Short mmCIF file of C-alpha atoms in Angstrom, two decimals:
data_model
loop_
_atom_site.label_atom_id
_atom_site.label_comp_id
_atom_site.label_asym_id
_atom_site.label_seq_id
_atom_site.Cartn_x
_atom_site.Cartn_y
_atom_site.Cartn_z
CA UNK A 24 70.16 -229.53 258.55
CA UNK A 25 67.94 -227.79 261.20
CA UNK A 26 69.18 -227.72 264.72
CA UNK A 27 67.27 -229.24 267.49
CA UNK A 28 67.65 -227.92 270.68
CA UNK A 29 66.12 -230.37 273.34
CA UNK A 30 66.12 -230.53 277.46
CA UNK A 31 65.82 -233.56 279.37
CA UNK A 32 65.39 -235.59 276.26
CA UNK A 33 65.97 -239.08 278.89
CA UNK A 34 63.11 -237.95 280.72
CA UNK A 35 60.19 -239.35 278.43
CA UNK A 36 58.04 -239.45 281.46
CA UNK A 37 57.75 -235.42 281.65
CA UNK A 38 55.35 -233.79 279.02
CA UNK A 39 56.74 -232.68 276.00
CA UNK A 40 56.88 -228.72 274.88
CA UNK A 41 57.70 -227.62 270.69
CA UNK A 42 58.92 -224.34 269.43
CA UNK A 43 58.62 -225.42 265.82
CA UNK A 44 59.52 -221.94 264.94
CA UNK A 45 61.90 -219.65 266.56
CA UNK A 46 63.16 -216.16 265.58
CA UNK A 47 67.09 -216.32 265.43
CA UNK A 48 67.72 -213.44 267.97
CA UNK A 49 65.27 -214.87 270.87
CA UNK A 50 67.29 -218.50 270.63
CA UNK A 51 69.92 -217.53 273.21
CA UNK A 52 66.96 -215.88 275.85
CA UNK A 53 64.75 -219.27 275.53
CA UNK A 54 68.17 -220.96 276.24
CA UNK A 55 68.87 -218.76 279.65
CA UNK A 56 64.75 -219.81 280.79
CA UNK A 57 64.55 -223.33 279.86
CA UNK A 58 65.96 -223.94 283.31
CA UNK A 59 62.34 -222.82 285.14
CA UNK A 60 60.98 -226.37 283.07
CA UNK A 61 63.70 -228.15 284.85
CA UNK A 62 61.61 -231.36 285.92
CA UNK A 63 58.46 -229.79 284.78
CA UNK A 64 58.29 -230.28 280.93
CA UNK A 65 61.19 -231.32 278.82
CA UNK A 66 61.61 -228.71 275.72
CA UNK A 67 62.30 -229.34 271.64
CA UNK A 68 63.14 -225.69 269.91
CA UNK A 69 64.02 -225.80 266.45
CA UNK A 70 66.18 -223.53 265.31
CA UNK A 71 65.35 -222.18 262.19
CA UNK A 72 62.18 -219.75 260.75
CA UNK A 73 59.85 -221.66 258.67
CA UNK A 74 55.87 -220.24 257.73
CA UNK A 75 54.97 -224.26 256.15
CA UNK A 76 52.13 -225.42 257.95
CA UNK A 77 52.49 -228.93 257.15
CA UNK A 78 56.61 -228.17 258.48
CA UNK A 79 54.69 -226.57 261.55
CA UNK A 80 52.25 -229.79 262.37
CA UNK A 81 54.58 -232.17 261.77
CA UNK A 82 57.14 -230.47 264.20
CA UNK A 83 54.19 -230.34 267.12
CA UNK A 84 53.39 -234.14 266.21
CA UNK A 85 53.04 -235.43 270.52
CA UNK A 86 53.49 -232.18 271.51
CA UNK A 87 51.21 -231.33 274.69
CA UNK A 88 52.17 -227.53 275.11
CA UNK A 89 53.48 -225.35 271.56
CA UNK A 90 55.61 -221.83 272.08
CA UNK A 91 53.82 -219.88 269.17
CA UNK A 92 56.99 -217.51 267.52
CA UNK A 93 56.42 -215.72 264.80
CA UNK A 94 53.70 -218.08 262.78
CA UNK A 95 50.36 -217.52 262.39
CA UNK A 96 48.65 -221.02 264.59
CA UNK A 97 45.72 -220.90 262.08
CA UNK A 98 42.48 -223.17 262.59
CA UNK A 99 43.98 -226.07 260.40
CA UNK A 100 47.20 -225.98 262.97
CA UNK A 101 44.64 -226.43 265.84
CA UNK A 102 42.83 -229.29 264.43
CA UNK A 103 45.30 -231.13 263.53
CA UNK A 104 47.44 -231.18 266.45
CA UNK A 105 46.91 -231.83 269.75
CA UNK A 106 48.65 -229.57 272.70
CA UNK A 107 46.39 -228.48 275.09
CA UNK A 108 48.33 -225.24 276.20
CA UNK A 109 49.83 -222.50 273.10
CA UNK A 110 52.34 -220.10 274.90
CA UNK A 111 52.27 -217.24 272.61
CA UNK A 112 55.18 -214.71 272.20
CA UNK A 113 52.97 -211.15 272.03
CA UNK A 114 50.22 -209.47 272.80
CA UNK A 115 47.92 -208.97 270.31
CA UNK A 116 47.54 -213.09 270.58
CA UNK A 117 43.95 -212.19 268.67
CA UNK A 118 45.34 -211.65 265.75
CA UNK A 119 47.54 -215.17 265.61
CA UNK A 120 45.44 -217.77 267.20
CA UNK A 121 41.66 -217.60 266.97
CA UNK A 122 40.82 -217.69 270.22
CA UNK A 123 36.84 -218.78 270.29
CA UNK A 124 37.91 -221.90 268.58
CA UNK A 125 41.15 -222.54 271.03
CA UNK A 126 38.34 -222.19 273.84
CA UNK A 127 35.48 -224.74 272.14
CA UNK A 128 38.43 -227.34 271.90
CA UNK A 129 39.58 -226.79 275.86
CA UNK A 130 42.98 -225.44 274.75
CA UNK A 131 44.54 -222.80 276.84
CA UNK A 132 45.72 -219.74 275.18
CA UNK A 133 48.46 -217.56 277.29
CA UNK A 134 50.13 -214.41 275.91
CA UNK A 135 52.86 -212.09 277.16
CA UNK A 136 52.62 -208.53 278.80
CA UNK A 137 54.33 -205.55 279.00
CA UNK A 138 57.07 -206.92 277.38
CA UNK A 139 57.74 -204.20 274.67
CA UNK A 140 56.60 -200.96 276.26
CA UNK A 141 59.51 -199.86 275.72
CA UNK A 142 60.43 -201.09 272.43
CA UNK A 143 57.03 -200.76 270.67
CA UNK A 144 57.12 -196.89 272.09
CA UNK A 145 60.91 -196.51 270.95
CA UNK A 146 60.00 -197.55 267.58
CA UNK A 147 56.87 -195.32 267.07
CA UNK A 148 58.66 -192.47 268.01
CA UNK A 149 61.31 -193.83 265.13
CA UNK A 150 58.87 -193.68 262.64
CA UNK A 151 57.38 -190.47 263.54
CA UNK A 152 61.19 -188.98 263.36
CA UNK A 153 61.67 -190.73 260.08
CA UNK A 154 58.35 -188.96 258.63
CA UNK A 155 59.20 -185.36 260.54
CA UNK A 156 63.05 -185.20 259.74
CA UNK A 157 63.72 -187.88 257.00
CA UNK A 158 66.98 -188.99 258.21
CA UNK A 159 67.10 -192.21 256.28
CA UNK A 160 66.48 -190.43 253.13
CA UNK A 161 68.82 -187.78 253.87
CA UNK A 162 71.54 -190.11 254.46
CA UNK A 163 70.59 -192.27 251.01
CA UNK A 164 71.08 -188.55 249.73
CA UNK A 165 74.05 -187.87 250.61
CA UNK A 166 75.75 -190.84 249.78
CA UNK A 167 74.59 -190.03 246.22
CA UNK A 168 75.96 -186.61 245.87
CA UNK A 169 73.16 -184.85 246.67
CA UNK A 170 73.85 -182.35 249.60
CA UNK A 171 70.29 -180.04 248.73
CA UNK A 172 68.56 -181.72 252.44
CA UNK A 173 65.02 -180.78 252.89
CA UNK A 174 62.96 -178.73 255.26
CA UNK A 175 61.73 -180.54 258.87
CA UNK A 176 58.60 -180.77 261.27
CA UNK A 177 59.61 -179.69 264.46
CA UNK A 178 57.61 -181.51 266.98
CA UNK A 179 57.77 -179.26 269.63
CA UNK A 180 55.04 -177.39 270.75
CA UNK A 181 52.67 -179.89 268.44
CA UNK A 182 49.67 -181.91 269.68
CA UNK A 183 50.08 -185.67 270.05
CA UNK A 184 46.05 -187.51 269.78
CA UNK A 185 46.67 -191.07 271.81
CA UNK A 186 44.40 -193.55 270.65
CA UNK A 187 44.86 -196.46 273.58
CA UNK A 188 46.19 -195.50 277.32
CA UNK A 189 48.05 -198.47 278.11
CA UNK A 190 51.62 -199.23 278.57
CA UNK A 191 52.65 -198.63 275.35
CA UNK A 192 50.15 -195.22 275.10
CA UNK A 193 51.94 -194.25 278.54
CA UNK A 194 55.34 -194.74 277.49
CA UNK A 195 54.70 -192.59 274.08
CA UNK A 196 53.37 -190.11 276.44
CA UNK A 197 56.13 -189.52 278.53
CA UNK A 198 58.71 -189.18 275.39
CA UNK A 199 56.21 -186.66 273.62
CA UNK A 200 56.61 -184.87 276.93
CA UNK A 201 60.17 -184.91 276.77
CA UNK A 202 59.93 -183.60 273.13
CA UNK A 203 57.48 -180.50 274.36
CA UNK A 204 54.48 -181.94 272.67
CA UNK A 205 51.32 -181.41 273.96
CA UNK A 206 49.34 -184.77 274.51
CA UNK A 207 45.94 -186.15 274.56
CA UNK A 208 44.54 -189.60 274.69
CA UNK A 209 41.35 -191.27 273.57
CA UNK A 210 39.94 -194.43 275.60
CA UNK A 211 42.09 -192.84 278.71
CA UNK A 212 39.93 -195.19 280.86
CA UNK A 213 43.10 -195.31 283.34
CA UNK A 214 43.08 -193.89 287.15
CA UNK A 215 43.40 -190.56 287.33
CA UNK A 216 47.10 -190.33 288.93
CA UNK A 217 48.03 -191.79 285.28
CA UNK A 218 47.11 -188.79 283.25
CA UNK A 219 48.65 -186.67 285.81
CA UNK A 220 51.88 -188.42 285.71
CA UNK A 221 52.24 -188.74 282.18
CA UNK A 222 51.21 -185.28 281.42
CA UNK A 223 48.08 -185.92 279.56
CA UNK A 224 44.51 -184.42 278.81
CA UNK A 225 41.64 -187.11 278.34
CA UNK A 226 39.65 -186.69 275.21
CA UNK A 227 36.01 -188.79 274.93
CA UNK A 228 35.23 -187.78 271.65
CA UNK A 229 37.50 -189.55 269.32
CA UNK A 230 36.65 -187.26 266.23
CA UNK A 231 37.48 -184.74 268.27
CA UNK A 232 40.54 -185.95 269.80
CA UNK A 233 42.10 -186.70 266.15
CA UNK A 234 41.00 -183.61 264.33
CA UNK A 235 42.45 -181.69 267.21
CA UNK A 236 46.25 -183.51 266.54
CA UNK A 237 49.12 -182.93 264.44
CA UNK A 238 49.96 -186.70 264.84
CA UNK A 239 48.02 -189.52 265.80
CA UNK A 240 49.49 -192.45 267.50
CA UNK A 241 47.27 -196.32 267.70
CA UNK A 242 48.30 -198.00 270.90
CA UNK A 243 45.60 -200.01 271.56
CA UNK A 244 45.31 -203.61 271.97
CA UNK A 245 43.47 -205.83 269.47
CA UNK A 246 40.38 -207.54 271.26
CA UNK A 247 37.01 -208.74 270.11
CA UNK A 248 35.62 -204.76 271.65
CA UNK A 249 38.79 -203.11 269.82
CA UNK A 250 38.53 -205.24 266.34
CA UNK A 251 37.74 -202.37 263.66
CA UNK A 252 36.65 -199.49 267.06
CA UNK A 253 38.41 -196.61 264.33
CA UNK A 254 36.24 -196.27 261.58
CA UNK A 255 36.23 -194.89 258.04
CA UNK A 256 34.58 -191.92 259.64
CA UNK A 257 36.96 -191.57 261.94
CA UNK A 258 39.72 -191.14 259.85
CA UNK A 259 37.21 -188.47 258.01
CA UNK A 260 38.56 -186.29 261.19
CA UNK A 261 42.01 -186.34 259.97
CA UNK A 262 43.27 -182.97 258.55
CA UNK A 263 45.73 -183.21 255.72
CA UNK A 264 48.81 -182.92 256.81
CA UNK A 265 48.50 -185.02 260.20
CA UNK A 266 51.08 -187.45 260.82
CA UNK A 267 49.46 -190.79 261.10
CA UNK A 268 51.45 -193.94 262.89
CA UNK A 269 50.37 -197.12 263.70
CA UNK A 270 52.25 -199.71 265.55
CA UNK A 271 49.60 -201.36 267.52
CA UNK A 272 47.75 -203.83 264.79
CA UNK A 273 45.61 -203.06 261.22
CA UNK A 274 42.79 -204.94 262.73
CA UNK A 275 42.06 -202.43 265.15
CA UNK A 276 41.01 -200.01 261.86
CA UNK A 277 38.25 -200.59 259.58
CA UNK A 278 39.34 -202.94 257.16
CA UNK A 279 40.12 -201.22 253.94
CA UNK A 280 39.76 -197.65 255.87
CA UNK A 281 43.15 -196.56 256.06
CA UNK A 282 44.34 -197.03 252.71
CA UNK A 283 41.41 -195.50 251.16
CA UNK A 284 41.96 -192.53 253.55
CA UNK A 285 45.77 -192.38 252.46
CA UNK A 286 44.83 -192.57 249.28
CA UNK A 287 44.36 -189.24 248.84
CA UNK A 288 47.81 -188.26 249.41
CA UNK A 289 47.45 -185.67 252.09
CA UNK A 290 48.37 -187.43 255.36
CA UNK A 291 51.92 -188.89 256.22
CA UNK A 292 51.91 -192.22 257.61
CA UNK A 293 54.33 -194.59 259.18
CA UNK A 294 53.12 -198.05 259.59
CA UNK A 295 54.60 -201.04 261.15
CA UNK A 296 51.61 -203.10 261.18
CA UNK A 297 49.08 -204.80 258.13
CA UNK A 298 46.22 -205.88 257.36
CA UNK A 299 47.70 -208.85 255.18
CA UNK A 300 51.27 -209.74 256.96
CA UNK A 301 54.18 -209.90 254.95
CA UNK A 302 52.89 -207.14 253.26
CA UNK A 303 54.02 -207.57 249.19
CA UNK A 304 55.73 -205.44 247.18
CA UNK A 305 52.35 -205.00 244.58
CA UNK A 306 50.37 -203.83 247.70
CA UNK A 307 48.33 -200.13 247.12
CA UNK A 308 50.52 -198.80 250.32
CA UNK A 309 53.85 -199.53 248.86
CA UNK A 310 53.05 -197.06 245.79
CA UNK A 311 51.47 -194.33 248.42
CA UNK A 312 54.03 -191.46 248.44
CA UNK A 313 55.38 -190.42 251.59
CA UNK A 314 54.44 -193.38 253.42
CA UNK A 315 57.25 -195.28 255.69
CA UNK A 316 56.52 -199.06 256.08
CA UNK A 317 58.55 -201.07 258.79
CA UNK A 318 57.86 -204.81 258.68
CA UNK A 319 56.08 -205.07 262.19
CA UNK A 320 59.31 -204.80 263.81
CA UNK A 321 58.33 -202.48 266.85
CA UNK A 322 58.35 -204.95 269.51
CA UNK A 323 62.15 -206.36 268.14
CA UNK A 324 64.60 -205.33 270.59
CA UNK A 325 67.07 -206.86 272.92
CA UNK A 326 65.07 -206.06 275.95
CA UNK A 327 61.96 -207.07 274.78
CA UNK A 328 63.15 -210.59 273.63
CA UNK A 329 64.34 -211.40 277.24
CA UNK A 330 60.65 -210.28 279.02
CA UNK A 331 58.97 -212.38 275.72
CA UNK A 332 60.93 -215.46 276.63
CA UNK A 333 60.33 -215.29 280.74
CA UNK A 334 56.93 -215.11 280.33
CA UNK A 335 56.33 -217.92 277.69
CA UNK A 336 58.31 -220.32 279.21
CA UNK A 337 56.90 -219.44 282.82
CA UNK A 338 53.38 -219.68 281.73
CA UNK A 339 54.07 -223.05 280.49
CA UNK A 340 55.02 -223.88 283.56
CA UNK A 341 52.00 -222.57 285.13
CA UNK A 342 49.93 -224.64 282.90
CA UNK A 343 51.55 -228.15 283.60
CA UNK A 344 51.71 -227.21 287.19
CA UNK A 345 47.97 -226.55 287.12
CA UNK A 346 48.71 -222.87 287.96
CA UNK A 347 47.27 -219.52 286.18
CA UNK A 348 50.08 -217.25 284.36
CA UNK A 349 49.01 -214.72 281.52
CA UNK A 350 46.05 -216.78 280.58
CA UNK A 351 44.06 -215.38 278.17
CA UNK A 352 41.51 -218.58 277.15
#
């Protein structure tokens, strides 16, 4: 039996908002927020993760705003139901909710901001330790008896190529500074007080900004001008040996680029983010040696769930109260 959460459920005169899906460690922040709908909207959250469209629709069935967690709102979602607002739970809303067709049917689209700076910057620099020091293979060593350990990358003193300047990009910055790297950024189209404070030399070219790195970090956002921006000639630039991480989204590579770069065996990667999400256990990365694959968990953290939930909740708001709050379309 699924639980239903609902607020206000007497007051059938307010409009009606659906979380048909919900990630189990964000239930208790929605909880805490669902107080700013308090005679604005009244709320129905299930409780439990499901990916079944037909689940999803029949879930939204009267609903006039949806919280998008975790599922993909594909085109058949949006045709067949009928909210006019879809509160989504991210950034890169581009890759969830196709956003031209949202617009033609005079649906509003909102995402959240600056939510996981933090967490999305903690995690990459997670996945670049994992690939530098091995620590999680080291310990499944151990455990087994095997006390040889392995050689590390030190980090220090390396050069750390930026693709994407935002928050995340800044964030990763100032760590790599605390770490003694030496950083650079691509698309550093930020005021100039920003590269001061976070230590870091612009770059135009982006050839030359990644075969000038020892790692390369994507940060960027994924919009219509970013879908695809790094090419398979980009990643030409790529030395062997570079450390490669991406936790921004696969979109913003050329499809197919990446893993036909990796291919060849000579660049470490670390990749929380796919092309095809869940990624299966037959796909050509997952037989790549030296490759660490997280399941686009970056942007999971206690800290990030409560700034997700705010702004979800409070940009419904905004929408029934005819207000503007992280609108996107």
């Amino acid at each position: 039996m699924v639980e239903i959460v609902e607020t206000q459920p007497e007051r059938t005169d307010l409009p009606l908002v659906v979380m048909p899906v919900v990630v189990a460690s964000m239930i208790e922040p929605f909880k805490r927020c669902f107080g700013l709908l308090e005679n604005v909207a009244r709320v129905r959250m299930y409780e439990d993760f499901t990916l079944d469209e037909d689940t999803i629709v029949a879930r939204c069935d009267g609903a006039d705003a949806v919280m998008v967690i975790g599922f993909h709102c594909t085109d058949s979602i949006l045709e067949r139901t009928h909210a006019k607002c879809y509160a989504f739970g991210g950034t890169g809303v581009a890759s969830y909710i196709n956003l031209e067709k949202a617009k033609a049917q005079g649906i509003r689209v909102c995402n959240v901001v600056h939510y996981g700076d933090h967490a999305v910057a903690e995690h990459t620099m997670a996945l670049l330790m994992e690939l530098t020091r091995h620590v999680g293979q080291l310990d499944r060593e151990v455990k087994a008896g095997d006390w040889a350990g392995n050689d590390g990358y030190e980090l220090f003193g390396k050069k750390l190529g930026i693709i994407g300047l935002g928050g995340i990009g800044q964030t990763v910055a100032r760590i790599a500074n605390a770490y003694g790297m030496k950083v650079s950024a691509w698309n550093s189209h930020v005021p100039e007080q920003v590269l001061t404070d976070c230590n870091v030399t612009p770059v135009d070219d982006m050839n030359e900004l990644i075969a000038g790195s020892d790692v390369v970090s994507i940060h960027m956002p994924l919009l219509d001008s970013t879908r695809g921006i790094i090419t398979a000639e980009n990643l030409e630039a790529l030395r062997p040996g570079t450390l490669f991480v991406n936790t921004a989204r696969a979109e913003i590579l050329e499809p197919g680029a990446l893993l036909k770069r990796l291919e060849r065996g000579d660049i470490p990667a670390a990749l929380d983010v796919f092309e095809h999400e869940p990624l299966g256990a037959d796909d050509p990365l997952c037989r790549i040696p030296g490759i660490v694959l997280t399941p686009h968990t970056a942007w999971r953290t206690d800290g990030a769930y409560v700034g997700i939930t705010e702004q979800v909740v409070q940009s419904v708001a905004a929408f029934f109260r005819g207000e503007d709050f992280n609108v996107v379309v």
